[in-house]
PDB file of C-alpha atoms in Angstrom:
ATOM      1  CA  MET A  23      48.969  24.421 -17.681  1.00 50.00           C
ATOM      2  CA  ALA A  24      44.838  25.634 -19.029  1.00 60.00           C
ATOM      3  CA  ASP A  25      42.543  26.292 -16.714  1.00 88.00           C
ATOM      4  CA  VAL A  26      40.502  22.994 -17.428  1.00 89.00           C
ATOM      5  CA  THR A  27      42.581  20.146 -19.404  1.00 93.00           C
ATOM      6  CA  PHE A  28      41.285  17.008 -20.301  1.00 95.00           C
ATOM      7  CA  TYR A  29      43.500  13.340 -20.963  1.00 96.00           C
ATOM      8  CA  ARG A  30      42.535  10.545 -23.262  1.00 96.00           C
ATOM      9  CA  HIS A  31      44.274   7.569 -24.579  1.00 96.00           C
ATOM     10  CA  GLU A  32      43.303   6.020 -27.886  1.00 94.00           C
ATOM     11  CA  ALA A  33      43.856   2.442 -26.098  1.00 94.00           C
ATOM     12  CA  LEU A  34      41.125   3.284 -23.271  1.00 96.00           C
ATOM     13  CA  PRO A  35      38.343   4.723 -24.716  1.00 96.00           C
ATOM     14  CA  PHE A  36      36.032   4.389 -21.544  1.00 96.00           C
ATOM     15  CA  LEU A  37      38.129   6.497 -19.727  1.00 97.00           C
ATOM     16  CA  GLU A  38      38.783  10.631 -19.603  1.00 98.00           C
ATOM     17  CA  GLY A  39      40.654  12.346 -17.007  1.00 97.00           C
ATOM     18  CA  LYS A  40      40.134  16.113 -16.324  1.00 96.00           C
ATOM     19  CA  HIS A  41      42.240  18.604 -14.248  1.00 94.00           C
ATOM     20  CA  CYS A  42      40.622  21.742 -13.500  1.00 91.00           C
ATOM     21  CA  ASN A  43      42.882  24.882 -11.849  1.00 86.00           C
ATOM     22  CA  LYS A  44      39.902  27.557 -12.171  1.00 74.00           C
ATOM     23  CA  SER A  45      39.078  28.910  -8.640  1.00 67.00           C
ATOM     24  CA  ASP A  46      35.610  31.046  -9.895  1.00 69.00           C
ATOM     25  CA  LEU A  47      34.206  27.638 -12.213  1.00 71.00           C
ATOM     26  CA  ALA A  48      31.251  26.596 -10.282  1.00 72.00           C
ATOM     27  CA  TYR A  49      29.090  23.925 -11.801  1.00 79.00           C
ATOM     28  CA  GLN A  50      25.284  23.520 -12.099  1.00 84.00           C
ATOM     29  CA  LYS A  51      23.237  20.902 -11.325  1.00 88.00           C
ATOM     30  CA  HIS A  52      24.166  18.089 -14.068  1.00 89.00           C
ATOM     31  CA  PHE A  53      24.729  14.439 -13.915  1.00 91.00           C
ATOM     32  CA  HIS A  54      27.230  12.649 -16.153  1.00 92.00           C
ATOM     33  CA  GLU A  55      26.988   9.007 -18.211  1.00 94.00           C
ATOM     34  CA  GLU A  56      30.122   8.251 -16.947  1.00 94.00           C
ATOM     35  CA  TYR A  57      31.173   6.819 -13.212  1.00 93.00           C
ATOM     36  CA  SER A  58      33.285  10.065 -11.949  1.00 93.00           C
ATOM     37  CA  ILE A  59      35.447   9.729  -8.942  1.00 94.00           C
ATOM     38  CA  GLY A  60      37.436  13.160  -8.195  1.00 93.00           C
ATOM     39  CA  LEU A  61      40.324  14.555  -5.713  1.00 95.00           C
ATOM     40  CA  ILE A  62      40.148  17.977  -4.470  1.00 94.00           C
ATOM     41  CA  GLU A  63      43.720  19.275  -4.375  1.00 94.00           C
ATOM     42  CA  GLU A  64      43.555  22.818  -3.375  1.00 92.00           C
ATOM     43  CA  GLY A  65      40.409  24.442  -1.536  1.00 91.00           C
ATOM     44  CA  GLU A  66      37.251  23.626  -0.519  1.00 90.00           C
ATOM     45  CA  THR A  67      33.704  22.924  -2.369  1.00 88.00           C
ATOM     46  CA  GLN A  68      30.214  22.401  -1.373  1.00 88.00           C
ATOM     47  CA  ALA A  69      29.119  19.381  -3.638  1.00 89.00           C
ATOM     48  CA  TRP A  70      24.928  18.956  -3.875  1.00 89.00           C
ATOM     49  CA  CYS A  71      24.143  15.558  -4.668  1.00 88.00           C
ATOM     50  CA  ASP A  72      20.807  14.330  -5.229  1.00 81.00           C
ATOM     51  CA  GLY A  73      19.571  16.268  -2.322  1.00 85.00           C
ATOM     52  CA  SER A  74      22.288  16.121   0.130  1.00 86.00           C
ATOM     53  CA  LEU A  75      25.267  18.474   0.706  1.00 89.00           C
ATOM     54  CA  TRP A  76      28.888  17.108   0.620  1.00 87.00           C
ATOM     55  CA  ARG A  77      31.640  19.545   2.314  1.00 89.00           C
ATOM     56  CA  VAL A  78      34.638  18.457   0.485  1.00 91.00           C
ATOM     57  CA  GLU A  79      38.322  19.634   1.627  1.00 92.00           C
ATOM     58  CA  THR A  80      41.528  19.280   0.005  1.00 93.00           C
ATOM     59  CA  GLY A  81      43.132  16.267  -0.085  1.00 94.00           C
ATOM     60  CA  LYS A  82      39.395  14.507   0.234  1.00 94.00           C
ATOM     61  CA  MET A  83      37.665  12.075  -2.680  1.00 94.00           C
ATOM     62  CA  ILE A  84      34.149  12.044  -3.753  1.00 91.00           C
ATOM     63  CA  SER A  85      32.351  10.006  -6.621  1.00 90.00           C
ATOM     64  CA  PHE A  86      29.215  10.126  -8.487  1.00 89.00           C
ATOM     65  CA  PRO A  87      27.263   7.141  -9.889  1.00 89.00           C
ATOM     66  CA  PRO A  88      26.168   7.774 -13.557  1.00 90.00           C
ATOM     67  CA  LEU A  89      23.094   9.654 -14.107  1.00 90.00           C
ATOM     68  CA  ILE A  90      22.874  11.446 -10.648  1.00 89.00           C
ATOM     69  CA  LEU A  91      22.234  14.893 -10.137  1.00 89.00           C
ATOM     70  CA  HIS A  92      25.090  16.743  -8.430  1.00 90.00           C
ATOM     71  CA  ALA A  93      26.389  20.537  -8.606  1.00 88.00           C
ATOM     72  CA  CYS A  94      29.684  21.985  -6.868  1.00 88.00           C
ATOM     73  CA  GLN A  95      30.234  25.166  -5.493  1.00 84.00           C
ATOM     74  CA  PRO A  96      33.966  26.243  -4.433  1.00 86.00           C
ATOM     75  CA  VAL A  97      34.512  28.157  -1.234  1.00 83.00           C
ATOM     76  CA  GLU A  98      34.928  32.010  -2.269  1.00 78.00           C
ATOM     77  CA  ASP A  99      37.980  33.483  -2.291  1.00 70.00           C
ATOM     78  CA  ILE A 100      40.229  30.091  -2.232  1.00 75.00           C
ATOM     79  CA  ASN A 101      42.071  28.359  -4.604  1.00 82.00           C
ATOM     80  CA  TRP A 102      40.240  25.566  -5.720  1.00 84.00           C
ATOM     81  CA  LYS A 103      42.157  22.457  -7.646  1.00 91.00           C
ATOM     82  CA  TYR A 104      40.962  19.476  -8.510  1.00 92.00           C
ATOM     83  CA  LYS A 105      41.646  16.122 -10.674  1.00 95.00           C
ATOM     84  CA  MET A 106      38.572  13.688 -11.798  1.00 95.00           C
ATOM     85  CA  LEU A 107      38.233  10.637 -13.911  1.00 97.00           C
ATOM     86  CA  PHE A 108      35.566   9.308 -16.002  1.00 96.00           C
ATOM     87  CA  ILE A 109      34.641   6.134 -16.655  1.00 96.00           C
ATOM     88  CA  LYS A 110      32.012   4.599 -18.928  1.00 94.00           C
ATOM     89  CA  PRO A 111      29.793   1.741 -16.941  1.00 91.00           C
ATOM     90  CA  GLU A 112      30.570  -0.529 -19.611  1.00 90.00           C
ATOM     91  CA  TRP A 113      33.911  -1.206 -18.630  1.00 93.00           C
ATOM     92  CA  PHE A 114      33.042  -2.365 -15.290  1.00 89.00           C
ATOM     93  CA  LYS A 115      30.531  -5.235 -16.894  1.00 83.00           C
ATOM     94  CA  ASN A 116      34.051  -6.733 -17.936  1.00 77.00           C
ATOM     95  CA  LEU A 117      35.466  -7.129 -14.300  1.00 79.00           C
ATOM     96  CA  GLU A 118      33.018  -9.543 -13.243  1.00 70.00           C
ATOM     97  CA  LEU A 119      32.874  -7.688  -9.932  1.00 67.00           C
ATOM     98  CA  SER A 120      30.363  -8.450  -7.247  1.00 57.00           C
ATOM     99  CA  ASP A 121      31.253  -5.560  -5.289  1.00 59.00           C
ATOM    100  CA  LEU A 122      30.030  -2.875  -7.854  1.00 64.00           C
ATOM    101  CA  SER A 123      26.759  -2.043  -6.159  1.00 67.00           C
ATOM    102  CA  LYS A 124      29.321  -0.475  -3.675  1.00 67.00           C
ATOM    103  CA  LEU A 125      30.162   2.224  -6.451  1.00 73.00           C
ATOM    104  CA  HIS A 126      26.597   3.310  -6.982  1.00 68.00           C
ATOM    105  CA  ILE A 127      26.370   5.826  -3.967  1.00 68.00           C
ATOM    106  CA  PRO A 128      27.983   9.496  -3.767  1.00 68.00           C
ATOM    107  CA  PHE A 129      30.335   8.838  -1.062  1.00 76.00           C
ATOM    108  CA  LEU A 130      33.549  10.536   0.937  1.00 84.00           C
ATOM    109  CA  LEU A 131      35.934   7.872   2.232  1.00 85.00           C
ATOM    110  CA  GLU A 132      37.378   7.496   5.367  1.00 83.00           C
ATOM    111  CA  ASN A 133      40.598   8.554   6.386  1.00 82.00           C
ATOM    112  CA  GLY A 134      42.781   5.605   5.765  1.00 88.00           C
ATOM    113  CA  LYS A 135      41.185   4.436   2.680  1.00 90.00           C
ATOM    114  CA  ASN A 136      40.875   8.011   1.204  1.00 93.00           C
ATOM    115  CA  GLU A 137      44.847   8.254   1.481  1.00 94.00           C
ATOM    116  CA  ILE A 138      45.512   5.033  -0.223  1.00 94.00           C
ATOM    117  CA  CYS A 139      43.041   5.729  -2.858  1.00 94.00           C
ATOM    118  CA  SER A 140      44.314   9.381  -3.782  1.00 96.00           C
ATOM    119  CA  ARG A 141      47.759   8.070  -3.791  1.00 96.00           C
ATOM    120  CA  ILE A 142      46.191   5.517  -6.697  1.00 97.00           C
ATOM    121  CA  LEU A 143      44.027   7.952  -8.365  1.00 97.00           C
ATOM    122  CA  ASN A 144      47.329  10.295  -8.624  1.00 97.00           C
ATOM    123  CA  ARG A 145      49.306   7.542 -10.319  1.00 97.00           C
ATOM    124  CA  THR A 146      46.345   6.708 -12.671  1.00 97.00           C
ATOM    125  CA  MET A 147      46.463  10.949 -13.599  1.00 97.00           C
ATOM    126  CA  GLN A 148      50.003  10.663 -14.163  1.00 96.00           C
ATOM    127  CA  GLY A 149      50.006   7.954 -16.279  1.00 95.00           C
ATOM    128  CA  MET A 150      47.675   9.755 -18.011  1.00 95.00           C
ATOM    129  CA  THR A 151      49.432  13.263 -18.083  1.00 94.00           C
ATOM    130  CA  GLN A 152      52.787  11.796 -18.888  1.00 91.00           C
ATOM    131  CA  GLY A 153      52.298   9.435 -21.653  1.00 89.00           C
ATOM    132  CA  GLY A 154      51.994   6.344 -19.542  1.00 92.00           C
ATOM    133  CA  SER A 155      51.290   2.626 -21.510  1.00 94.00           C
ATOM    134  CA  ALA A 156      47.765   1.274 -21.435  1.00 96.00           C
ATOM    135  CA  LEU A 157      48.464  -1.686 -19.254  1.00 97.00           C
ATOM    136  CA  GLU A 158      50.024   0.709 -16.912  1.00 96.00           C
ATOM    137  CA  ILE A 159      46.758   3.323 -16.867  1.00 97.00           C
ATOM    138  CA  GLU A 160      44.146   0.197 -16.807  1.00 97.00           C
ATOM    139  CA  THR A 161      46.461  -1.186 -14.032  1.00 97.00           C
ATOM    140  CA  SER A 162      46.209   1.781 -11.830  1.00 97.00           C
ATOM    141  CA  LEU A 163      42.646   2.009 -12.510  1.00 96.00           C
ATOM    142  CA  ILE A 164      41.634  -1.746 -11.574  1.00 95.00           C
ATOM    143  CA  GLU A 165      43.716  -1.200  -8.075  1.00 94.00           C
ATOM    144  CA  LEU A 166      41.324   1.865  -7.607  1.00 94.00           C
ATOM    145  CA  VAL A 167      38.518   0.093  -7.821  1.00 92.00           C
ATOM    146  CA  GLN A 168      39.823  -2.813  -5.964  1.00 89.00           C
ATOM    147  CA  GLN A 169      40.221  -0.576  -2.791  1.00 89.00           C
ATOM    148  CA  LEU A 170      37.031   1.413  -3.263  1.00 88.00           C
ATOM    149  CA  VAL A 171      34.996  -2.004  -2.755  1.00 85.00           C
ATOM    150  CA  SER A 172      37.144  -3.471  -0.160  1.00 80.00           C
ATOM    151  CA  LYS A 173      35.968  -3.268   3.168  1.00 70.00           C
ATOM    152  CA  HIS A 174      39.230  -2.944   4.864  1.00 58.00           C
ATOM    153  CA  THR A 175      42.527  -1.449   3.360  1.00 50.00           C
ATOM    154  CA  SER A 176      44.421  -4.505   4.239  1.00 49.00           C
ATOM    155  CA  ASP A 177      41.802  -7.128   2.796  1.00 47.00           C
ATOM    156  CA  LEU A 178      43.700  -7.402  -0.345  1.00 47.00           C
ATOM    157  CA  MET A 179      47.096  -8.581   1.554  1.00 44.00           C
ATOM    158  CA  HIS A 180      45.798 -11.557   3.082  1.00 44.00           C
ATOM    159  CA  GLU A 181      43.457 -13.639   0.585  1.00 49.00           C
ATOM    160  CA  PRO A 182      44.567 -16.991  -0.144  1.00 49.00           C
ATOM    161  CA  TYR A 183      46.505 -18.007  -2.987  1.00 50.00           C
ATOM    162  CA  GLY A 184      46.283 -21.198  -4.227  1.00 60.00           C
ATOM    163  CA  ARG A 185      47.313 -23.807  -7.369  1.00 69.00           C
ATOM    164  CA  LEU A 186      44.385 -22.330 -10.042  1.00 73.00           C
ATOM    165  CA  GLU A 187      45.603 -18.817  -9.019  1.00 86.00           C
ATOM    166  CA  LYS A 188      49.135 -19.919  -9.917  1.00 89.00           C
ATOM    167  CA  LYS A 189      48.198 -21.283 -13.322  1.00 92.00           C
ATOM    168  CA  TYR A 190      46.891 -17.750 -14.326  1.00 94.00           C
ATOM    169  CA  VAL A 191      49.773 -15.873 -12.803  1.00 95.00           C
ATOM    170  CA  ASN A 192      51.984 -18.385 -14.763  1.00 95.00           C
ATOM    171  CA  LEU A 193      49.824 -17.591 -18.141  1.00 96.00           C
ATOM    172  CA  THR A 194      50.500 -14.026 -17.909  1.00 97.00           C
ATOM    173  CA  LYS A 195      54.217 -14.247 -17.273  1.00 96.00           C
ATOM    174  CA  GLU A 196      54.909 -16.228 -19.798  1.00 97.00           C
ATOM    175  CA  TYR A 197      52.864 -14.279 -22.331  1.00 97.00           C
ATOM    176  CA  ILE A 198      54.759 -10.785 -20.764  1.00 97.00           C
ATOM    177  CA  HIS A 199      58.409 -12.503 -21.676  1.00 97.00           C
ATOM    178  CA  ASP A 200      57.018 -13.600 -25.033  1.00 97.00           C
ATOM    179  CA  HIS A 201      55.649 -10.154 -25.875  1.00 97.00           C
ATOM    180  CA  TYR A 202      57.716  -7.337 -23.665  1.00 96.00           C
ATOM    181  CA  THR A 203      58.579  -4.904 -26.269  1.00 95.00           C
ATOM    182  CA  ASP A 204      55.266  -5.145 -27.461  1.00 95.00           C
ATOM    183  CA  ARG A 205      52.522  -2.463 -26.547  1.00 94.00           C
ATOM    184  CA  ILE A 206      50.644  -5.021 -24.096  1.00 96.00           C
ATOM    185  CA  THR A 207      47.353  -4.296 -22.784  1.00 96.00           C
ATOM    186  CA  LEU A 208      45.184  -5.905 -19.961  1.00 95.00           C
ATOM    187  CA  GLU A 209      42.502  -7.040 -22.598  1.00 95.00           C
ATOM    188  CA  MET A 210      45.543  -9.360 -24.080  1.00 96.00           C
ATOM    189  CA  LEU A 211      46.254 -10.384 -20.665  1.00 96.00           C
ATOM    190  CA  GLU A 212      42.811 -11.623 -20.193  1.00 94.00           C
ATOM    191  CA  GLN A 213      42.374 -13.306 -23.141  1.00 95.00           C
ATOM    192  CA  GLU A 214      45.675 -14.983 -22.636  1.00 94.00           C
ATOM    193  CA  ALA A 215      45.278 -16.220 -19.054  1.00 94.00           C
ATOM    194  CA  GLY A 216      41.111 -16.633 -19.745  1.00 93.00           C
ATOM    195  CA  ILE A 217      40.645 -14.843 -16.365  1.00 91.00           C
ATOM    196  CA  SER A 218      38.809 -11.555 -15.817  1.00 91.00           C
ATOM    197  CA  ARG A 219      41.398  -8.497 -15.341  1.00 92.00           C
ATOM    198  CA  TYR A 220      39.868  -7.446 -12.258  1.00 91.00           C
ATOM    199  CA  HIS A 221      41.113 -10.615 -10.684  1.00 90.00           C
ATOM    200  CA  LEU A 222      44.128 -11.068 -12.720  1.00 94.00           C
ATOM    201  CA  ILE A 223      45.535  -7.697 -11.696  1.00 94.00           C
ATOM    202  CA  ARG A 224      44.883  -8.989  -7.656  1.00 91.00           C
ATOM    203  CA  MET A 225      46.439 -12.362  -7.983  1.00 92.00           C
ATOM    204  CA  PHE A 226      49.516 -11.283 -10.071  1.00 95.00           C
ATOM    205  CA  LYS A 227      50.347  -8.796  -7.827  1.00 93.00           C
ATOM    206  CA  LYS A 228      49.717 -10.877  -5.002  1.00 91.00           C
ATOM    207  CA  SER A 229      52.007 -13.538  -6.467  1.00 92.00           C
ATOM    208  CA  MET A 230      54.831 -11.203  -7.967  1.00 93.00           C
ATOM    209  CA  HIS A 231      54.484  -8.309  -5.590  1.00 93.00           C
ATOM    210  CA  VAL A 232      54.325  -5.962  -8.548  1.00 94.00           C
ATOM    211  CA  PRO A 233      51.805  -5.398 -11.475  1.00 95.00           C
ATOM    212  CA  PRO A 234      52.171  -6.756 -15.053  1.00 96.00           C
ATOM    213  CA  HIS A 235      53.191  -3.283 -16.493  1.00 96.00           C
ATOM    214  CA  VAL A 236      55.910  -3.128 -13.815  1.00 95.00           C
ATOM    215  CA  TYR A 237      57.060  -6.700 -14.841  1.00 96.00           C
ATOM    216  CA  GLN A 238      57.359  -5.310 -18.221  1.00 97.00           C
ATOM    217  CA  ASN A 239      59.213  -2.630 -17.670  1.00 95.00           C
ATOM    218  CA  ILE A 240      61.650  -4.592 -15.555  1.00 96.00           C
ATOM    219  CA  LEU A 241      61.951  -7.091 -18.449  1.00 96.00           C
ATOM    220  CA  ARG A 242      62.797  -4.285 -21.093  1.00 96.00           C
ATOM    221  CA  ILE A 243      65.313  -2.771 -18.843  1.00 96.00           C
ATOM    222  CA  ASN A 244      66.923  -5.793 -18.815  1.00 95.00           C
ATOM    223  CA  HIS A 245      67.193  -6.172 -22.649  1.00 94.00           C
ATOM    224  CA  ALA A 246      68.030  -2.505 -22.918  1.00 95.00           C
ATOM    225  CA  LYS A 247      71.067  -3.320 -20.427  1.00 94.00           C
ATOM    226  CA  SER A 248      72.378  -6.000 -23.008  1.00 92.00           C
ATOM    227  CA  ALA A 249      71.810  -4.026 -25.853  1.00 93.00           C
ATOM    228  CA  LEU A 250      73.761  -0.811 -24.283  1.00 93.00           C
ATOM    229  CA  LYS A 251      76.856  -3.711 -23.618  1.00 89.00           C
ATOM    230  CA  ASN A 252      76.661  -4.270 -27.203  1.00 88.00           C
ATOM    231  CA  GLN A 253      77.257  -0.359 -28.021  1.00 87.00           C
ATOM    232  CA  ARG A 254      73.807   0.336 -29.864  1.00 89.00           C
ATOM    233  CA  PRO A 255      72.482   3.561 -30.131  1.00 91.00           C
ATOM    234  CA  ILE A 256      70.554   4.732 -27.606  1.00 94.00           C
ATOM    235  CA  ALA A 257      67.242   5.966 -29.498  1.00 93.00           C
ATOM    236  CA  GLU A 258      67.610   2.599 -31.528  1.00 94.00           C
ATOM    237  CA  ILE A 259      67.520   0.996 -28.284  1.00 95.00           C
ATOM    238  CA  ALA A 260      64.271   2.683 -27.146  1.00 94.00           C
ATOM    239  CA  VAL A 261      62.219   2.067 -30.063  1.00 93.00           C
ATOM    240  CA  ASP A 262      63.287  -1.646 -30.368  1.00 93.00           C
ATOM    241  CA  THR A 263      62.407  -2.226 -26.274  1.00 93.00           C
ATOM    242  CA  GLY A 264      58.939  -0.772 -27.013  1.00 92.00           C
ATOM    243  CA  TYR A 265      59.022   2.767 -25.422  1.00 91.00           C
ATOM    244  CA  TYR A 266      57.703   5.697 -27.143  1.00 84.00           C
ATOM    245  CA  ASP A 267      60.718   7.526 -27.432  1.00 87.00           C
ATOM    246  CA  GLN A 268      63.908   8.528 -25.929  1.00 91.00           C
ATOM    247  CA  SER A 269      62.952  10.369 -23.032  1.00 91.00           C
ATOM    248  CA  HIS A 270      59.997   8.135 -21.516  1.00 90.00           C
ATOM    249  CA  PHE A 271      63.025   5.077 -21.744  1.00 94.00           C
ATOM    250  CA  SER A 272      65.709   7.020 -19.960  1.00 94.00           C
ATOM    251  CA  LYS A 273      63.065   8.150 -17.187  1.00 92.00           C
ATOM    252  CA  ALA A 274      62.189   4.557 -16.845  1.00 92.00           C
ATOM    253  CA  PHE A 275      65.758   3.135 -17.379  1.00 94.00           C
ATOM    254  CA  SER A 276      67.052   5.458 -14.349  1.00 94.00           C
ATOM    255  CA  LYS A 277      63.783   4.514 -12.094  1.00 92.00           C
ATOM    256  CA  VAL A 278      65.512   0.731 -12.031  1.00 93.00           C
ATOM    257  CA  VAL A 279      69.134   1.162 -12.859  1.00 94.00           C
ATOM    258  CA  GLY A 280      69.933   4.117 -11.080  1.00 93.00           C
ATOM    259  CA  ALA A 281      71.362   6.110 -13.931  1.00 93.00           C
ATOM    260  CA  THR A 282      70.894   7.156 -17.357  1.00 94.00           C
ATOM    261  CA  PRO A 283      71.380   4.909 -20.423  1.00 94.00           C
ATOM    262  CA  GLN A 284      73.906   7.170 -21.476  1.00 93.00           C
ATOM    263  CA  ARG A 285      75.965   7.145 -18.301  1.00 93.00           C
ATOM    264  CA  TYR A 286      75.525   3.397 -18.112  1.00 93.00           C
ATOM    265  CA  ALA A 287      76.690   3.173 -21.716  1.00 90.00           C
ATOM    266  CA  MET A 288      79.788   5.277 -20.911  1.00 88.00           C
ATOM    267  CA  SER A 289      80.755   3.378 -17.741  1.00 85.00           C
ATOM    268  CA  LEU A 290      81.019  -0.138 -20.078  1.00 70.00           C
TER     269      LEU A 290
END
């Protein structure tokens, strides 16, 4: 891996990921046009932001709102590694998020929220670095924002679920069932359900206990199992089921079935 690597997804022009593994890299005062949120994987840095100095240690997250001056100076003689997401402000406008103001200050998170948010940030970056779908990556990003703006980590698990929410979830499910082999995006689901993607993700996960991309993947794997029983070539099944290639298909299949497509086919 290069010292500094950037990651992008063609269907998500509002998002950029960055991974830095360069211990002697310090940043002079600058600002970004995007909202940025990062996680220190190794080492420690002194982060100056708008006149205040923040100490950011291993495992801690920090964020900077757009156009706010900041600078980072890693501690000498200590390995420094971090990852960061850069999110264009216009993306937030589509979320209909009333608590967005909570994101507009630099912050460090308390331990419980820091742990949850760092796990989601890692999942988002993993999707970007390992060829995840647009639906998977943007869903993780929205889940990260939901946790960042919630007052308590358990807020999202104790909300009422009513008839209107069920309607939106059913519309989303129906669309996924009809198009599960396609490359579905949250924008498509948003238009189909008639509700913002921010609320759609929360409602769907509350009802189905998994986000839409996981639900879609389950449908794909079930389809693939039926196709394997008909002795079709695995590479052909991977493409027809909607995966980028046979490698992605095999990994996804194994996580759900507990065996590779090859082993599953041989057992029939």
